[in-house]
CSV table of C-alpha atoms and ligand atoms in Angstrom, one decimal:
chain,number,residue,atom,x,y,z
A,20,UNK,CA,0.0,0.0,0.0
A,21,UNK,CA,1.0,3.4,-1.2
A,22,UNK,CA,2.6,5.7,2.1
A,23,UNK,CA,-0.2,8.3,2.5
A,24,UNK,CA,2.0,11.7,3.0
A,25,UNK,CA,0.2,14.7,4.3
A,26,UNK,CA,2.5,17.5,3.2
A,27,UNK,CA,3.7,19.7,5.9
A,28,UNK,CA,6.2,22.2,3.8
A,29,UNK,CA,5.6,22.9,0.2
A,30,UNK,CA,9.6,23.2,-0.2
A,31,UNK,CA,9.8,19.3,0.7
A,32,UNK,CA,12.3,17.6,-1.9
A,33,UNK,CA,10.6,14.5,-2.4
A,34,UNK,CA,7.8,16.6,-4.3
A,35,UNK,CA,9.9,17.2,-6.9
A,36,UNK,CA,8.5,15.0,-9.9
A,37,UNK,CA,6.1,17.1,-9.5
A,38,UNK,CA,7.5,21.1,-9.8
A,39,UNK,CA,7.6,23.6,-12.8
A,40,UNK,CA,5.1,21.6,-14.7
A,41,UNK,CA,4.3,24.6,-16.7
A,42,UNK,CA,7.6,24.9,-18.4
A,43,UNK,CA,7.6,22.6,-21.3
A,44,UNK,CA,11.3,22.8,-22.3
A,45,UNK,CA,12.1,22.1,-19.0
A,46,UNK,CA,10.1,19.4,-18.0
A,47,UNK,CA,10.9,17.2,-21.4
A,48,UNK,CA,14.5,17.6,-20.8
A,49,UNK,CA,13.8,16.5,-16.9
A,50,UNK,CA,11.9,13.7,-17.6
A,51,UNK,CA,14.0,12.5,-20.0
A,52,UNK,CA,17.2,12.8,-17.9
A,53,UNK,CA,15.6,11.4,-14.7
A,54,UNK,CA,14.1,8.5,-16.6
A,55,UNK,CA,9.9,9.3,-15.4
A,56,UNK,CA,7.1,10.9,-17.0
A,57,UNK,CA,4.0,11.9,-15.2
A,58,UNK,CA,0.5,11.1,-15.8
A,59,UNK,CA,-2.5,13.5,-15.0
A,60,UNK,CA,-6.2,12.8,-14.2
A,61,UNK,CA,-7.8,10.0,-12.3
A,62,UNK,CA,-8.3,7.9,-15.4
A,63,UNK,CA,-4.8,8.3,-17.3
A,64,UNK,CA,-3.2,7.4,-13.8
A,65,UNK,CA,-4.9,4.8,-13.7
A,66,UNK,CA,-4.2,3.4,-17.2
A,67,UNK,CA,-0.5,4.0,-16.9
A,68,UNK,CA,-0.7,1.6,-13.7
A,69,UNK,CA,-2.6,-0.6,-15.6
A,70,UNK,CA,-0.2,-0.9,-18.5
A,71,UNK,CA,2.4,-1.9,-16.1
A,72,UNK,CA,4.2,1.1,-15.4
A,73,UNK,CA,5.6,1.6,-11.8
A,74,UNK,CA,4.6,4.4,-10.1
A,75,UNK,CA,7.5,6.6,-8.1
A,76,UNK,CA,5.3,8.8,-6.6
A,77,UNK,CA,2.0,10.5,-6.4
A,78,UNK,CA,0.0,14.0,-5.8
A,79,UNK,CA,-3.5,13.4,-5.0
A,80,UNK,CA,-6.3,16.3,-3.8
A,81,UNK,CA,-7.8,14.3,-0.8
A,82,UNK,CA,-11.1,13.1,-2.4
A,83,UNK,CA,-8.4,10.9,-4.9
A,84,UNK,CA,-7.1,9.1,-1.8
A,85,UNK,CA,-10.5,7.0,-2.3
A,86,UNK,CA,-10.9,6.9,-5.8
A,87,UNK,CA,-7.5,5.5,-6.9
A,88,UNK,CA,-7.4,3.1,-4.0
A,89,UNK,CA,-7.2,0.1,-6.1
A,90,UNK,CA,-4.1,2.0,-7.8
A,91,UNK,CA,-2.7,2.8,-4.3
A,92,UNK,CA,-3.2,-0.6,-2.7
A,93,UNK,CA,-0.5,-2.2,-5.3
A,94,UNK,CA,2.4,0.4,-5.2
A,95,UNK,CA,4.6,1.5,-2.3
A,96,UNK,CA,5.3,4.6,-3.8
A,97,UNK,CA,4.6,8.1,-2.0
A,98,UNK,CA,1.2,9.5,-1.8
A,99,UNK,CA,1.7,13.3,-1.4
A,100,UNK,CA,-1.6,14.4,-0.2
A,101,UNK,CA,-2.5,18.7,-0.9
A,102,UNK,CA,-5.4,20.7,-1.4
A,103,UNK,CA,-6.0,22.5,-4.9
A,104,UNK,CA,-4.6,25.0,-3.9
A,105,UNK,CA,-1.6,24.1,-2.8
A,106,UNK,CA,-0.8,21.3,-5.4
A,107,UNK,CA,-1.4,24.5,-8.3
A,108,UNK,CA,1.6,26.0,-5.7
A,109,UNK,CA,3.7,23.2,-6.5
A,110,UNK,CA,2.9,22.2,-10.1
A,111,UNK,CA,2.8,25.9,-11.4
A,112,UNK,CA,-1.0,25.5,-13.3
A,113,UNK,CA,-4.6,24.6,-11.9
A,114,UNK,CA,-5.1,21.1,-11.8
A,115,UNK,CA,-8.6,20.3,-13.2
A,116,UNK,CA,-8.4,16.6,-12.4
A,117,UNK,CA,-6.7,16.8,-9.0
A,118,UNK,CA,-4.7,13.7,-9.9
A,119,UNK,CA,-0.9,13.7,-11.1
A,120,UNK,CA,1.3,10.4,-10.6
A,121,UNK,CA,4.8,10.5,-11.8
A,122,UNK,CA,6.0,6.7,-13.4
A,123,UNK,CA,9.1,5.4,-14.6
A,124,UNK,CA,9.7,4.9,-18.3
A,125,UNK,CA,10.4,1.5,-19.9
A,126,UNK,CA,13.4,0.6,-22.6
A,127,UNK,CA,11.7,1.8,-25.9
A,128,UNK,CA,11.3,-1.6,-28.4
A,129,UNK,CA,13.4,-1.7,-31.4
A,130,UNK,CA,11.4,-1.3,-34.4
A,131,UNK,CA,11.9,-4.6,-35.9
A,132,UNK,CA,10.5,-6.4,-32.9
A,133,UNK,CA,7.3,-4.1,-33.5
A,134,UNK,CA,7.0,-5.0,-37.1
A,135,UNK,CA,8.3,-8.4,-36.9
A,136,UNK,CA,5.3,-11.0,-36.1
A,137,UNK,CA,3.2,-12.3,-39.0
A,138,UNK,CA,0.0,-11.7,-40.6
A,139,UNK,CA,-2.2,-8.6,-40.6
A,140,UNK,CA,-0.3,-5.0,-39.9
A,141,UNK,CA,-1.2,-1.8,-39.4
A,142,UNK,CA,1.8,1.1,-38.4
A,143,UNK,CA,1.2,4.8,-37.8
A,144,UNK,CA,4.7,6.6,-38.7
A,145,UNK,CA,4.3,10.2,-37.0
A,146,UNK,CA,7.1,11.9,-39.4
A,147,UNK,CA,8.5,14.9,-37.1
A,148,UNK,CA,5.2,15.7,-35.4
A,149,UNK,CA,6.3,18.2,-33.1
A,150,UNK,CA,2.9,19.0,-31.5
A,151,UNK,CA,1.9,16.9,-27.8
A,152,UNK,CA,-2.0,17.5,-28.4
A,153,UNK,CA,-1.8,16.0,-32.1
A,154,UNK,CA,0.4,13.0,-31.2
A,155,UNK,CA,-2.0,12.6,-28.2
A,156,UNK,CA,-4.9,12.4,-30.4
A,157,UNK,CA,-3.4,9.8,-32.8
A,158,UNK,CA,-2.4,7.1,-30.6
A,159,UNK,CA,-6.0,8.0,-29.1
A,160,UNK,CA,-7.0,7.1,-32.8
A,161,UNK,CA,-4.9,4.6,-33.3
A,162,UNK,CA,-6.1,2.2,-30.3
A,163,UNK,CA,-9.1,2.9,-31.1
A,164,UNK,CA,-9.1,1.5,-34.9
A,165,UNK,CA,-6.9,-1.4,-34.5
A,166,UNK,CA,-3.6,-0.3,-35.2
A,167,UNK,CA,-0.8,-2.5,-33.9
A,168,UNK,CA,2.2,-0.1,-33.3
A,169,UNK,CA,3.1,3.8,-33.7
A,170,UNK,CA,6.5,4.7,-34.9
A,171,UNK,CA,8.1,7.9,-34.2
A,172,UNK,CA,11.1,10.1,-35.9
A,173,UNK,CA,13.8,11.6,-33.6
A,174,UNK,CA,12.4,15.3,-33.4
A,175,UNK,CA,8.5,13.9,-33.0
A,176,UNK,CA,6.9,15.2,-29.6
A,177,UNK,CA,7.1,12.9,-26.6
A,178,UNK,CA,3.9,10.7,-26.2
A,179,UNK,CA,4.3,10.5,-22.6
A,180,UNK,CA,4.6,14.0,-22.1
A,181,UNK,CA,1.2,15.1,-19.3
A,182,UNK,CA,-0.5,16.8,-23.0
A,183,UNK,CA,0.0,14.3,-25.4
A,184,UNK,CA,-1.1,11.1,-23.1
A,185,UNK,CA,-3.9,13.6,-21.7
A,186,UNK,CA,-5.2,14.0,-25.1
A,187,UNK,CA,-4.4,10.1,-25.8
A,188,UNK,CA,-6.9,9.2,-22.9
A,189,UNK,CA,-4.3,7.1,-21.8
A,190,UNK,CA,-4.2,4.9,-25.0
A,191,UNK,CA,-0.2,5.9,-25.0
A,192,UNK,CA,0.8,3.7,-22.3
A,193,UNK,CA,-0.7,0.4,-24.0
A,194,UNK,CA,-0.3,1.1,-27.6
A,195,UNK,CA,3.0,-0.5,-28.8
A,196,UNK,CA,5.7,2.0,-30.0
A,197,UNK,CA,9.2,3.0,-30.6
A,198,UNK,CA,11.3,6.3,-32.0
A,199,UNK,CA,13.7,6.0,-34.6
A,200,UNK,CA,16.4,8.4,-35.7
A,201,UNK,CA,15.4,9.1,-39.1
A,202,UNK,CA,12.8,8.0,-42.0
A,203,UNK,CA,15.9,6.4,-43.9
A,204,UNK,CA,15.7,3.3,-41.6
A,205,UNK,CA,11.9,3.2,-40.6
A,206,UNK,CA,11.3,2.7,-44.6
A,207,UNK,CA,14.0,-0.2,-44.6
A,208,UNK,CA,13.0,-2.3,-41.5
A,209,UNK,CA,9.4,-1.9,-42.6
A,210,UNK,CA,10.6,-3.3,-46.1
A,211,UNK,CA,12.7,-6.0,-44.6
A,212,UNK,CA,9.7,-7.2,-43.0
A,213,UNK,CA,7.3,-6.9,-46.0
A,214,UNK,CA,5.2,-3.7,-44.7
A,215,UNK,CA,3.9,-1.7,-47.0
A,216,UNK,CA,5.0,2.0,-46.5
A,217,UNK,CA,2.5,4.4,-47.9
A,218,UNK,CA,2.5,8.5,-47.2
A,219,UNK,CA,-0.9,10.5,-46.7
A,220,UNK,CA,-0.2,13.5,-48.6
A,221,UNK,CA,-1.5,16.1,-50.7
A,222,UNK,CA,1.0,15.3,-53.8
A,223,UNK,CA,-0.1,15.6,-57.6
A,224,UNK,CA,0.6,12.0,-58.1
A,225,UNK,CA,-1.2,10.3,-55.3
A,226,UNK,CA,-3.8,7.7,-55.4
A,227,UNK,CA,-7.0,8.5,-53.3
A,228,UNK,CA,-7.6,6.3,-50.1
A,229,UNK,CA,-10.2,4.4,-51.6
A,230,UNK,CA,-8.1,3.0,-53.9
A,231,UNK,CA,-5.2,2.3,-51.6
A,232,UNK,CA,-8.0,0.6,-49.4
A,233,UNK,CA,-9.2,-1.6,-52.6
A,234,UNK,CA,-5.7,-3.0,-53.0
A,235,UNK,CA,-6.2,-4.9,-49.7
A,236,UNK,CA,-2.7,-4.6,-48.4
A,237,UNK,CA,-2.2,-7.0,-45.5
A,238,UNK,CA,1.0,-5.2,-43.8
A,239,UNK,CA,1.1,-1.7,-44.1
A,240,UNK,CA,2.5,1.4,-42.5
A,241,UNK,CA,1.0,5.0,-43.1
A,242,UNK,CA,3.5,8.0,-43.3
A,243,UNK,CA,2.0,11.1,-41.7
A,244,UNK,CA,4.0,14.9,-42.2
A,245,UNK,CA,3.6,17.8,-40.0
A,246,UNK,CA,0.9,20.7,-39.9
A,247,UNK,CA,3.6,22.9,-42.1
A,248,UNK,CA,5.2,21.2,-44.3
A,249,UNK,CA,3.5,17.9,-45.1
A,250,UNK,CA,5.6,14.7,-45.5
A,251,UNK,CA,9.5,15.5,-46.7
A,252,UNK,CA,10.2,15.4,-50.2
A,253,UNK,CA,12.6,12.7,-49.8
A,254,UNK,CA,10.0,10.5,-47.9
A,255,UNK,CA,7.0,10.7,-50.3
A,256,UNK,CA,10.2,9.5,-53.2
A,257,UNK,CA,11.3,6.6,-51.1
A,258,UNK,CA,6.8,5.2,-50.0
A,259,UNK,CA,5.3,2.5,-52.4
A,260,UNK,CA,2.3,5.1,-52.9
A,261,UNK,CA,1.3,8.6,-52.0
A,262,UNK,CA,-2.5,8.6,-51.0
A,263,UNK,CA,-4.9,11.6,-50.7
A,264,UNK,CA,-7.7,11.8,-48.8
A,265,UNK,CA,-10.2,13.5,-51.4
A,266,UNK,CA,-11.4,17.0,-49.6
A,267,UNK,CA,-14.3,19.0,-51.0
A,268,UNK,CA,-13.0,22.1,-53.0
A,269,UNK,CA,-11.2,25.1,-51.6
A,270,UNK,CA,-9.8,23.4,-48.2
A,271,UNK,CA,-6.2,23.1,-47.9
A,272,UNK,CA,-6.0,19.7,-45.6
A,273,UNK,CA,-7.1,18.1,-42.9
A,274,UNK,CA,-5.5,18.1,-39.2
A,275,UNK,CA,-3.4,15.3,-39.0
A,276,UNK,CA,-4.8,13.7,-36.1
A,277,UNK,CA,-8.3,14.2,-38.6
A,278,UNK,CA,-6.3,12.5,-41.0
A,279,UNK,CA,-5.2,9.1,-39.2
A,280,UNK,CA,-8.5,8.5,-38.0
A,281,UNK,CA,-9.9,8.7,-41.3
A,282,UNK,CA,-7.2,6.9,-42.8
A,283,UNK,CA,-7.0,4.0,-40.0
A,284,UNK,CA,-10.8,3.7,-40.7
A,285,UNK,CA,-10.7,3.3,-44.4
A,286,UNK,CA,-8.1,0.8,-44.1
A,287,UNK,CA,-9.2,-1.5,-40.8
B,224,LIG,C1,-2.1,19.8,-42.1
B,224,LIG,S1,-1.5,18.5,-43.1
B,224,LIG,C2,-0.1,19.3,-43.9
B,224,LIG,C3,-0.5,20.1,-45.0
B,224,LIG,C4,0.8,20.6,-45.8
B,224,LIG,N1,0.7,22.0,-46.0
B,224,LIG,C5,1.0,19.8,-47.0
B,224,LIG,O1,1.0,20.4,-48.1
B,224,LIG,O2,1.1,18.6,-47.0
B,224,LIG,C6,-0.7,17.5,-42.0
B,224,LIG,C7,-0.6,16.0,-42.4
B,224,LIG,O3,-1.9,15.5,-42.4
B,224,LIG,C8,-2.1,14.5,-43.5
B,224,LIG,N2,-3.2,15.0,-44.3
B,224,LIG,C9,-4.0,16.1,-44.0
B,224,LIG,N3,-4.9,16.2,-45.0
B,224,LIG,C10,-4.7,15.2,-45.9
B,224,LIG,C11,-5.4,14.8,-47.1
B,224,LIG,N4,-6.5,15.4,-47.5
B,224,LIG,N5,-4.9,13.7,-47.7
B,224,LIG,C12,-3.8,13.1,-47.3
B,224,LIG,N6,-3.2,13.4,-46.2
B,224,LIG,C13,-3.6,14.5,-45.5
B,224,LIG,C14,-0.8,14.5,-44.2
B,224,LIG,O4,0.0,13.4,-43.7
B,224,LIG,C15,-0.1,15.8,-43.9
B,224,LIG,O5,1.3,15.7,-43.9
């Protein structure tokens, strides 16, 4: 069972998972170095635990104490205990949810072991998405329209960064995925393992969706590009197809987490 805490000085050390949450820069860079991430809201908590992920502490508003007691009974991690307005002193921002637990990360997969079983495939490649909320929404997406694994470049935003599993719902702690250094060797481990790489873009040349859905690929990957600049050159050169999602006349594109659900749909 968790150690209930009730916090007698705001200052105390072992609160510090949990300071400067504000700070975006800073945070990614902490997290990263001290190996945790932290999860906010009752239900994403709760999901992390779920997926396996040990807690290292927590930072509950009393009325949390109850309703994460199934999470609480199966850790001996810390249970910081605060008022709302005192954990917003701490975290630097309101707290809606009046849940935050901080975990520690796991290894990352390589990307052959992701790609490598048999049979039926579906991969979401997130080239340099830099934005939390976005890649949130996609792996959100993703779970939800049975894709097996989500691949991300180097400079792609953290998925377990507080936004981007927030927006996930939590689906980024059980969705399968990995980060890899550069398109170059995401296109040739998915082609050394048969998967189909295909980029959703707005290209001249492109095939619609419907007709990528027709050809009844069984192992494929989808290439998604950022808000600005689309997929890279290089990238839409190297896929077996460039597909467009047809768009009624005079809009520009779709958001990109728009996109994947749309595009995970077609192709279920
Ligand atoms: C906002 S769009 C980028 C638009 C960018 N200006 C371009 O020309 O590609 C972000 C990503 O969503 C996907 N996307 C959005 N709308 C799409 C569409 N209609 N067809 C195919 N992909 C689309 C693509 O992967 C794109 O890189």
């Amino acid at each position: 069972m968790a150690e209930i805490v009730e916090v007698a000085d705001l200052a105390d050390p072992r609160l510090a998972d949990f300071r400067d949450l504000r700070d975006v820069d800073l945070r990614v860079s902490l997290e990263a170095e001290h190996g945790l991430f932290l999860a906010e809201g009752a239900k994403v908590v709760r999901r992390a635990a779920e997926a396996g992920f040990t807690p290292r502490a927590f930072l509950l508003q009393p009325k949390w104490v109850d309703g994460l007691a199934d999470v609480l009974v199966a850790t001996d991690a810390p249970c910081f205990v605060l008022p709302e307005r005192e954990i917003e002193q701490v975290t630097g921002f309101h707290l809606h949810r009046g849940a935050l637990a901080s975990f520690e990360r796991k290894p990352l997969p390589d990307l052959a072991s992701l790609v490598g079983r048999p049979g039926r495939l579906r991969i979401a490649v997130l080239e340099d998405l830099v934005d939390h909320g976005n890649v949130g929404l996609i792996f959100r997406n993703a779970a939800a329209l049975g894709v097996d694994a989500v691949v991300l470049t180097e400079r792609a935003a953290d998925p377990l960064y507080r936004r981007a599993s927030k927006t996930s719902m939590g689906n980024v702690y059980a969705m399968p995925w990995t980060r890899v250094r550069g398109m170059e060797d995401i296109l040739r481990v998915l082609r050394e393992h048969d998967v189909v790489p295909v980029a959703l873009t707005l290209a001249d040349d492109a095939i619609t969706l419907d007709e990528l859905a027709a050809m009844q690929h069984e192992r494929l990957a989808f290439v998604f590009g950022t808000e600005g600049a689309g997929v890279h050159p290089k990238t839409e050169a190297q896929v077996d197809h460039r597909v467009l999602i047809p768009m009624e006349p005079g809009v520009d594109s779709l958001n990109v987490a728009a996109a994947t659900a749309v595009t995970f749909y077609a192709t279920r």
